[in-house]
Structure formats: structure tokens, C-alpha cells
Tab-separated table of C-alpha atoms in Angstrom:
chain	number	residue	atom	x	y	z
A	1	UNK	CA	18.916	36.480	5.268
A	2	UNK	CA	19.134	35.627	8.311
A	3	UNK	CA	17.071	38.164	9.490
A	4	UNK	CA	15.236	37.113	7.456
A	5	UNK	CA	13.996	33.842	9.191
A	6	UNK	CA	14.521	34.942	12.707
A	7	UNK	CA	10.978	34.802	14.364
A	8	UNK	CA	9.115	38.330	15.419
A	9	UNK	CA	9.548	37.824	18.736
A	10	UNK	CA	10.367	35.452	21.796
A	11	UNK	CA	7.085	32.795	22.483
A	12	UNK	CA	6.708	33.086	25.809
A	13	UNK	CA	5.168	30.780	28.943
A	14	UNK	CA	7.871	27.490	27.770
A	15	UNK	CA	11.024	27.258	28.600
A	16	UNK	CA	13.792	26.437	26.096
A	17	UNK	CA	15.372	24.065	28.247
A	18	UNK	CA	15.451	21.846	30.841
A	19	UNK	CA	15.710	23.830	33.871
A	20	UNK	CA	17.188	20.994	36.546
A	21	UNK	CA	18.586	18.259	35.620
A	22	UNK	CA	16.002	14.806	34.717
A	23	UNK	CA	16.309	12.813	37.401
A	24	UNK	CA	17.772	8.741	36.963
A	25	UNK	CA	15.452	6.915	34.202
A	26	UNK	CA	14.013	10.203	33.095
A	27	UNK	CA	13.931	11.856	29.110
A	28	UNK	CA	15.415	15.228	29.435
A	29	UNK	CA	12.724	17.989	27.792
A	30	UNK	CA	14.627	19.517	24.831
A	31	UNK	CA	14.341	22.581	22.477
A	32	UNK	CA	12.507	21.138	19.405
A	33	UNK	CA	16.166	22.385	17.368
A	34	UNK	CA	17.804	19.493	19.388
A	35	UNK	CA	14.690	16.783	19.192
A	36	UNK	CA	14.574	17.419	15.282
A	37	UNK	CA	18.546	16.744	15.321
A	38	UNK	CA	18.423	13.475	16.486
A	39	UNK	CA	18.341	10.725	14.669
A	40	UNK	CA	14.953	8.759	13.413
A	41	UNK	CA	13.474	6.476	16.101
A	42	UNK	CA	14.484	8.634	19.305
A	43	UNK	CA	12.243	9.205	22.031
A	44	UNK	CA	11.846	12.969	22.237
A	45	UNK	CA	10.753	15.453	25.134
A	46	UNK	CA	9.604	18.294	24.333
A	47	UNK	CA	7.690	21.790	24.923
A	48	UNK	CA	6.583	23.899	22.569
A	49	UNK	CA	3.547	25.759	21.558
A	50	UNK	CA	0.485	23.475	19.282
A	51	UNK	CA	0.395	26.582	16.285
A	52	UNK	CA	-3.374	24.961	14.380
A	53	UNK	CA	-5.917	22.998	15.881
A	54	UNK	CA	-8.563	20.343	14.056
A	55	UNK	CA	-8.206	21.683	10.881
A	56	UNK	CA	-5.429	19.554	10.488
A	57	UNK	CA	-6.885	16.533	11.017
A	58	UNK	CA	-4.645	14.702	13.026
A	59	UNK	CA	-1.888	16.920	11.959
A	60	UNK	CA	-0.394	18.992	15.191
A	61	UNK	CA	2.301	22.124	14.257
A	62	UNK	CA	4.955	22.604	16.977
A	63	UNK	CA	6.887	25.471	17.907
A	64	UNK	CA	9.415	27.216	20.575
A	65	UNK	CA	11.667	30.322	19.282
A	66	UNK	CA	13.766	28.188	16.902
A	67	UNK	CA	12.011	25.402	15.242
A	68	UNK	CA	8.823	23.358	14.681
A	69	UNK	CA	7.790	19.323	14.326
A	70	UNK	CA	4.775	17.764	12.755
A	71	UNK	CA	2.487	15.459	15.443
A	72	UNK	CA	0.900	13.867	14.039
A	73	UNK	CA	-1.736	10.934	16.941
A	74	UNK	CA	-4.999	9.482	16.140
A	75	UNK	CA	-7.590	10.707	17.575
A	76	UNK	CA	-9.882	7.883	19.834
A	77	UNK	CA	-6.269	6.356	20.511
A	78	UNK	CA	-4.298	9.570	22.071
A	79	UNK	CA	-7.756	10.673	24.762
A	80	UNK	CA	-7.475	14.635	24.099
A	81	UNK	CA	-5.404	14.840	21.029
A	82	UNK	CA	-8.391	16.211	18.676
A	83	UNK	CA	-8.721	18.408	21.818
A	84	UNK	CA	-5.612	20.249	20.949
A	85	UNK	CA	-6.223	24.049	19.429
A	86	UNK	CA	-3.117	27.184	18.168
A	87	UNK	CA	-2.041	28.484	21.175
A	88	UNK	CA	-1.760	25.709	23.961
A	89	UNK	CA	2.089	25.186	25.046
A	90	UNK	CA	2.875	21.506	26.028
A	91	UNK	CA	4.355	18.997	27.292
A	92	UNK	CA	3.927	16.071	24.446
A	93	UNK	CA	6.946	12.874	24.249
A	94	UNK	CA	7.426	10.390	21.299
A	95	UNK	CA	9.447	8.759	18.616
A	96	UNK	CA	10.533	11.021	15.720
A	97	UNK	CA	10.456	9.125	12.089
A	98	UNK	CA	10.236	10.941	8.378
A	99	UNK	CA	7.085	10.100	7.217
A	100	UNK	CA	7.936	11.096	2.597
A	101	UNK	CA	10.431	13.689	3.631
A	102	UNK	CA	8.107	15.254	7.112
A	103	UNK	CA	10.552	14.752	10.214
A	104	UNK	CA	7.157	14.154	12.759
A	105	UNK	CA	6.940	12.145	16.958
A	106	UNK	CA	4.462	9.373	15.912
A	107	UNK	CA	3.537	7.254	17.656
A	108	UNK	CA	3.113	10.059	21.019
A	109	UNK	CA	4.333	8.329	24.166
A	110	UNK	CA	2.153	10.789	26.023
A	111	UNK	CA	1.826	13.891	26.863
A	112	UNK	CA	0.042	17.120	28.830
A	113	UNK	CA	-0.898	20.586	28.165
A	114	UNK	CA	0.797	23.347	30.730
A	115	UNK	CA	-0.704	25.916	30.057
A	116	UNK	CA	-3.643	27.587	26.580
A	117	UNK	CA	-4.164	30.881	24.647
A	118	UNK	CA	0.035	31.294	24.117
A	119	UNK	CA	0.255	33.780	21.752
A	120	UNK	CA	1.714	32.108	18.491
A	121	UNK	CA	3.838	34.294	15.856
A	122	UNK	CA	5.641	33.505	12.859
A	123	UNK	CA	8.335	33.670	10.606
A	124	UNK	CA	6.964	37.414	8.424
A	125	UNK	CA	8.908	37.096	4.588
A	126	UNK	CA	7.898	39.068	2.030
A	127	UNK	CA	6.382	37.372	-0.369
A	128	UNK	CA	9.218	38.410	-3.596
A	129	UNK	CA	11.472	36.337	-1.336
A	130	UNK	CA	9.201	33.794	-0.028
A	131	UNK	CA	10.513	30.414	-2.302
A	132	UNK	CA	13.856	31.339	-0.247
A	133	UNK	CA	11.736	30.199	3.487
A	134	UNK	CA	10.715	27.202	2.052
A	135	UNK	CA	12.930	24.971	3.596
A	136	UNK	CA	14.440	22.421	6.060
A	137	UNK	CA	15.121	24.563	8.746
A	138	UNK	CA	11.495	26.217	8.611
A	139	UNK	CA	9.246	22.996	9.289
A	140	UNK	CA	7.178	23.024	10.982
A	141	UNK	CA	7.034	26.493	11.472
A	142	UNK	CA	4.666	29.057	11.554
A	143	UNK	CA	5.092	31.399	8.407
A	144	UNK	CA	3.255	34.820	7.148
A	145	UNK	CA	4.213	35.322	3.287
A	146	UNK	CA	3.792	39.623	3.909
A	147	UNK	CA	1.758	41.386	0.563
A	148	UNK	CA	0.782	38.962	-1.063
A	149	UNK	CA	-1.261	39.250	-4.923
A	150	UNK	CA	-2.825	36.876	-5.617
A	151	UNK	CA	-2.690	32.544	-5.328
A	152	UNK	CA	-2.721	31.075	-8.491
A	153	UNK	CA	-3.675	27.417	-9.468
A	154	UNK	CA	-0.653	25.737	-11.045
A	155	UNK	CA	-2.139	26.074	-14.255
A	156	UNK	CA	-0.730	30.567	-13.188
A	157	UNK	CA	-5.379	31.437	-13.966
A	158	UNK	CA	-5.756	33.250	-10.387
A	159	UNK	CA	-7.739	30.895	-7.399
A	160	UNK	CA	-11.865	32.283	-6.964
A	161	UNK	CA	-12.519	29.343	-4.356
A	162	UNK	CA	-10.056	26.233	-2.111
A	163	UNK	CA	-10.693	22.917	-3.151
A	164	UNK	CA	-9.774	20.078	-0.671
A	165	UNK	CA	-6.091	19.118	-0.715
A	166	UNK	CA	-5.652	21.278	-3.714
A	167	UNK	CA	-2.398	22.567	-4.995
A	168	UNK	CA	-1.563	26.900	-5.079
A	169	UNK	CA	1.383	28.971	-5.655
A	170	UNK	CA	2.151	32.406	-4.707
A	171	UNK	CA	1.560	35.139	-7.129
A	172	UNK	CA	2.159	32.510	-9.478
A	173	UNK	CA	6.060	31.770	-8.308
A	174	UNK	CA	7.618	28.495	-8.970
A	175	UNK	CA	8.450	27.019	-5.301
A	176	UNK	CA	5.366	28.449	-3.453
A	177	UNK	CA	3.530	25.655	-3.009
A	178	UNK	CA	0.354	26.807	-1.117
A	179	UNK	CA	-1.472	23.964	0.192
A	180	UNK	CA	-5.166	23.616	0.697
A	181	UNK	CA	-6.027	20.779	3.409
A	182	UNK	CA	-9.486	18.881	2.940
A	183	UNK	CA	-10.553	19.183	7.125
A	184	UNK	CA	-9.764	22.736	6.927
A	185	UNK	CA	-13.880	22.692	6.374
A	186	UNK	CA	-16.666	25.087	8.002
A	187	UNK	CA	-17.314	28.745	8.216
A	188	UNK	CA	-14.126	30.067	9.379
A	189	UNK	CA	-12.749	26.884	7.526
A	190	UNK	CA	-11.024	27.399	3.694
A	191	UNK	CA	-12.607	25.325	1.699
A	192	UNK	CA	-15.244	26.584	-0.861
A	193	UNK	CA	-14.240	30.647	0.072
A	194	UNK	CA	-12.528	33.120	-1.473
A	195	UNK	CA	-8.941	34.586	-1.749
A	196	UNK	CA	-9.349	38.007	-1.472
A	197	UNK	CA	-9.026	39.490	-5.137
A	198	UNK	CA	-9.689	42.963	-3.845
A	199	UNK	CA	-5.950	44.557	-1.876
A	200	UNK	CA	-2.977	43.182	-1.475
A	201	UNK	CA	-2.775	40.151	2.070
A	202	UNK	CA	-0.444	38.003	3.640
A	203	UNK	CA	-1.046	34.878	3.890
A	204	UNK	CA	0.023	32.723	7.429
A	205	UNK	CA	0.314	28.988	7.652
A	206	UNK	CA	2.227	26.091	8.012
A	207	UNK	CA	5.422	25.185	6.338
A	208	UNK	CA	5.081	21.480	5.764
A	209	UNK	CA	6.277	18.869	3.514
A	210	UNK	CA	5.660	16.121	0.549
A	211	UNK	CA	8.172	14.987	-1.056
A	212	UNK	CA	8.459	10.677	-1.437
A	213	UNK	CA	11.536	11.138	-2.603
A	214	UNK	CA	12.552	12.680	1.457
A	215	UNK	CA	13.884	16.400	-0.745
A	216	UNK	CA	12.063	19.290	-1.282
A	217	UNK	CA	8.840	19.209	-1.290
A	218	UNK	CA	7.813	21.759	0.493
A	219	UNK	CA	4.751	23.296	0.992
A	220	UNK	CA	2.580	26.436	3.108
A	221	UNK	CA	-0.816	24.950	4.668
A	222	UNK	CA	-3.197	27.513	5.699
A	223	UNK	CA	-5.399	26.740	7.815
A	224	UNK	CA	-8.704	28.991	8.404
A	225	UNK	CA	-9.906	31.749	5.893
A	226	UNK	CA	-8.582	33.964	9.180
A	227	UNK	CA	-5.487	32.963	7.699
A	228	UNK	CA	-6.044	35.634	4.533
A	229	UNK	CA	-5.291	38.802	6.196
A	230	UNK	CA	-5.987	41.510	4.962
A	231	UNK	CA	-5.786	44.796	6.492
A	232	UNK	CA	-1.425	44.380	7.623
A	233	UNK	CA	-4.235	42.120	10.489
A	234	UNK	CA	-5.042	45.596	11.990
A	235	UNK	CA	-8.947	45.377	13.583
A	236	UNK	CA	-9.963	47.903	10.341
A	237	UNK	CA	-13.547	49.742	10.513
A	238	UNK	CA	-15.345	48.327	7.832
A	239	UNK	CA	-19.002	49.800	8.853
A	240	UNK	CA	-19.495	53.236	11.254
A	241	UNK	CA	-20.767	52.735	15.347
A	242	UNK	CA	-24.029	53.301	15.177
A	243	UNK	CA	-26.568	53.379	18.537
A	244	UNK	CA	-29.487	50.821	19.299
A	245	UNK	CA	-31.737	49.404	21.939
A	246	UNK	CA	-31.922	54.185	22.172
A	247	UNK	CA	-33.430	53.395	25.413
A	248	UNK	CA	-33.927	57.753	27.848
A	249	UNK	CA	-31.384	55.353	30.004
A	250	UNK	CA	-28.960	54.607	27.141
A	251	UNK	CA	-29.129	52.613	23.840
A	252	UNK	CA	-26.061	49.419	22.533
A	253	UNK	CA	-22.868	51.062	20.128
A	254	UNK	CA	-22.924	48.631	17.442
A	255	UNK	CA	-19.939	48.451	14.259
A	256	UNK	CA	-17.563	46.254	12.682
A	257	UNK	CA	-14.529	45.542	11.474
A	258	UNK	CA	-12.913	43.795	8.745
A	259	UNK	CA	-9.973	42.081	11.857
A	260	UNK	CA	-11.091	40.038	14.925
A	261	UNK	CA	-10.287	42.665	17.186
A	262	UNK	CA	-11.387	43.672	21.235
A	263	UNK	CA	-13.993	46.239	22.243
A	264	UNK	CA	-13.620	49.751	23.182
A	265	UNK	CA	-15.732	52.702	23.800
A	266	UNK	CA	-14.776	56.009	25.194
A	267	UNK	CA	-18.173	58.896	25.697
A	268	UNK	CA	-18.717	62.245	27.486
A	269	UNK	CA	-21.015	64.792	26.827
A	270	UNK	CA	-17.958	66.929	25.230
A	271	UNK	CA	-16.185	64.944	21.675
A	272	UNK	CA	-12.765	66.611	23.504
A	273	UNK	CA	-13.431	64.981	27.112
A	274	UNK	CA	-14.884	61.898	26.506
A	275	UNK	CA	-14.053	61.350	30.011
A	276	UNK	CA	-15.869	57.219	30.132
A	277	UNK	CA	-14.970	54.284	28.565
A	278	UNK	CA	-16.408	50.329	28.875
A	279	UNK	CA	-13.826	47.522	27.012
A	280	UNK	CA	-14.463	44.215	25.912
A	281	UNK	CA	-11.865	41.898	25.519
A	282	UNK	CA	-13.536	39.684	23.500
A	283	UNK	CA	-11.972	39.600	20.060
A	284	UNK	CA	-14.009	40.237	17.081
A	285	UNK	CA	-14.968	41.346	14.110
A	286	UNK	CA	-18.951	42.464	14.863
A	287	UNK	CA	-18.704	44.842	17.881
A	288	UNK	CA	-21.361	45.658	20.443
A	289	UNK	CA	-21.137	47.091	23.592
A	290	UNK	CA	-23.906	48.672	25.675
A	291	UNK	CA	-23.758	52.171	27.668
A	292	UNK	CA	-26.704	52.263	30.271
A	293	UNK	CA	-27.293	55.141	33.588
A	294	UNK	CA	-27.124	57.879	31.170
A	295	UNK	CA	-29.225	60.985	30.917
A	296	UNK	CA	-32.123	60.262	29.235
A	297	UNK	CA	-32.530	63.033	25.731
A	298	UNK	CA	-29.296	63.729	25.684
A	299	UNK	CA	-26.208	64.165	22.981
A	300	UNK	CA	-23.851	61.727	24.253
A	301	UNK	CA	-20.095	61.845	21.576
A	302	UNK	CA	-19.074	58.573	21.152
A	303	UNK	CA	-15.222	57.484	20.173
A	304	UNK	CA	-15.000	54.009	18.466
A	305	UNK	CA	-12.041	51.101	18.374
A	306	UNK	CA	-10.639	48.218	18.158
A	307	UNK	CA	-7.587	46.782	19.001
A	308	UNK	CA	-5.048	43.440	18.292
A	309	UNK	CA	-1.987	41.441	18.500
A	310	UNK	CA	-1.307	43.119	15.323
A	311	UNK	CA	-2.321	47.449	16.863
A	312	UNK	CA	-5.632	48.985	17.020
A	313	UNK	CA	-7.774	51.147	14.524
A	314	UNK	CA	-10.207	54.269	15.668
A	315	UNK	CA	-12.858	56.192	14.926
A	316	UNK	CA	-13.657	59.724	15.362
A	317	UNK	CA	-16.022	61.069	17.805
A	318	UNK	CA	-19.328	60.775	16.399
A	319	UNK	CA	-23.199	61.920	18.388
A	320	UNK	CA	-25.390	59.757	19.518
A	321	UNK	CA	-28.747	60.807	21.236
A	322	UNK	CA	-30.353	59.191	24.592
A	323	UNK	CA	-34.287	59.021	24.147
A	324	UNK	CA	-36.261	61.652	25.791
A	325	UNK	CA	-38.504	60.657	28.955
A	326	UNK	CA	-37.784	60.003	32.506
A	327	UNK	CA	-34.537	58.161	33.736
A	328	UNK	CA	-35.047	54.958	34.416
A	329	UNK	CA	-32.583	54.228	38.063
A	330	UNK	CA	-31.100	50.481	37.235
A	331	UNK	CA	-32.952	49.310	39.806
A	332	UNK	CA	-35.544	49.385	38.344
A	333	UNK	CA	-37.384	53.164	40.343
A	334	UNK	CA	-37.803	56.347	39.111
């Protein structure tokens, strides 16, 4: 069972404990696990990575390699708190409290951002064992439930679209409550979006707790519609590459992927020797990359691929032809 709850890898970019002894009157920087072991009412300082943004309202959850914790603040009363997003590494000081079973930091005395763009890793759990992950040790952490067949309403019927502040179950299994928050709106939000129904998928979410009695009440809280992960998270090409804006000088290669990834293009005059390449590191599902300074009226073989943290998807090379006519140099001279 121990391996079930290990992180897929180590988070980087922050210390798991104090690197130097604190000075007089300066609180030590604790790991999140050590902070959670303190009594409610204790003031603690931690360094951790934020794992959600404003799609959960006034809550930000943070985690390090071993544990997670909820932070609560009203952005109007704590400048900058509302601007925190997943991947921000922060140091934060505040008081611990337990609210309906959930341990959180409230009030927050101070925080500052150490870095951004940190990779957030999830505890991966197979769907048939999902209920085993709904435990105190995982509270506040990002989980990824693998191989979900469907999300159901509490009555057992398949969920066709998500409503705010509504509960669902993973494959109809008891003890696997999924909670959609009303703040997850907009084009990337969960509210009014539909879960996948044509294939199995993975569900990412933060394990929270709402237990007025103090125990139980664990609930998985997905953040955005992108937390309904199809295709194992790989980019997976959904539209074949095509050329647009074709000229004698070149063309723009466009294609689409199921999940976000970067944009990679290799090309050349021989499909077995693609000597030229270009990369756009921006993660997207709608890919577009212009190729310029090509030869007019010439067939080029183009191979597209996309890479993200889960791997790379590559399509076989296809022929594209530049238009005929004089070649126009980049400086505008013939």
C-alpha cells in the first residue's frame, strides 16, 4: 500500500526543511507534514508549491513532496493572494485551524512568491482503488485517479454535464465523492462542461474534506475541465497537419491535439532525411508554426509532433508543396 501513495517524482525548486538554523525570534521553515503535526492555533511557516488558482475561490492548496495544506484568505485583505496560480512556489506564515475537518492556514500573516512555473505532480491511483486514497494523509494533495469509466450522480446515473457545488461519484463507487465548485467557470471551467463519455479517462483533483462532525467527508475537487484527462494526458493528434497561407517562400503548418503540448516540426526534401526543424515551446491544443525561406514550387516532407510532461506524439511525414513563382527574400528584395 505504501507505493500506492508515493508521488510520481520529487517536486523541485524548494527545500523540504530549513537549510540554515533560524535566527532569534524567527520561526523555522517546516515541511508541510511537520506543520500539519502542530496543534490548531499554532503559527507555522512552510515552503510549498501552489496547486490551484482562483477556480477554487478564496482557497489555495499547496503541497511539497509528502503532504498538502489548504490556505484560506480573502484576496481583498491579502494583496497578491488572488494572483497565485498552480506552479507558484511560495513561503507562507500563518495560523493553523480546523474548519469542518479540513486543516487549513487561516489567518495568513504573510507570504512571498519564490518562483513560478514549478511542475506539480499528482499521486496516481487506479480507479478501482480510489476510495483507498481518500484518507487524511492525502488531504490537501493533488490526486490523479487513473482509468475512470464514468462520473455518476449520487443516484448512480451518468453525469452528462457539471453543475456548480454539486457532488459526483467515480464509477458510482461509494467513498469516492467528487465535488465541483461553483467558482470553476468560464471557457476552461468545469461548470456547464461535460465529462468524457466515449472512453476511459483520468480525473485529477485536490483531496479536500468537509466533515462538520470532524471525521470523514473527504472529497476530490477537480479544478478545471483539463482535469478530466483523456488519452493518458499525451498530446494525441486529433487533426492531421495541413498547410495554410501557402506561398512561394513557405507555408504555415497547423494541426490539433487532444491535450496541450508544444509544437514541433521537422521538414526536408527527403522524407527519410528531415534535416530542418523548428519548435514552439508554448503548450496548446491548436498548433501553428510558419516555415519560411523555402524554394518555390517544391515538395517538402513535413513531420509534426507535440510533447508534454506525459510524452510525445508524432505523425508520419506528409508532403506539402510551395506555390510556384519567384522566390521572395526575407528582406523583401527579389
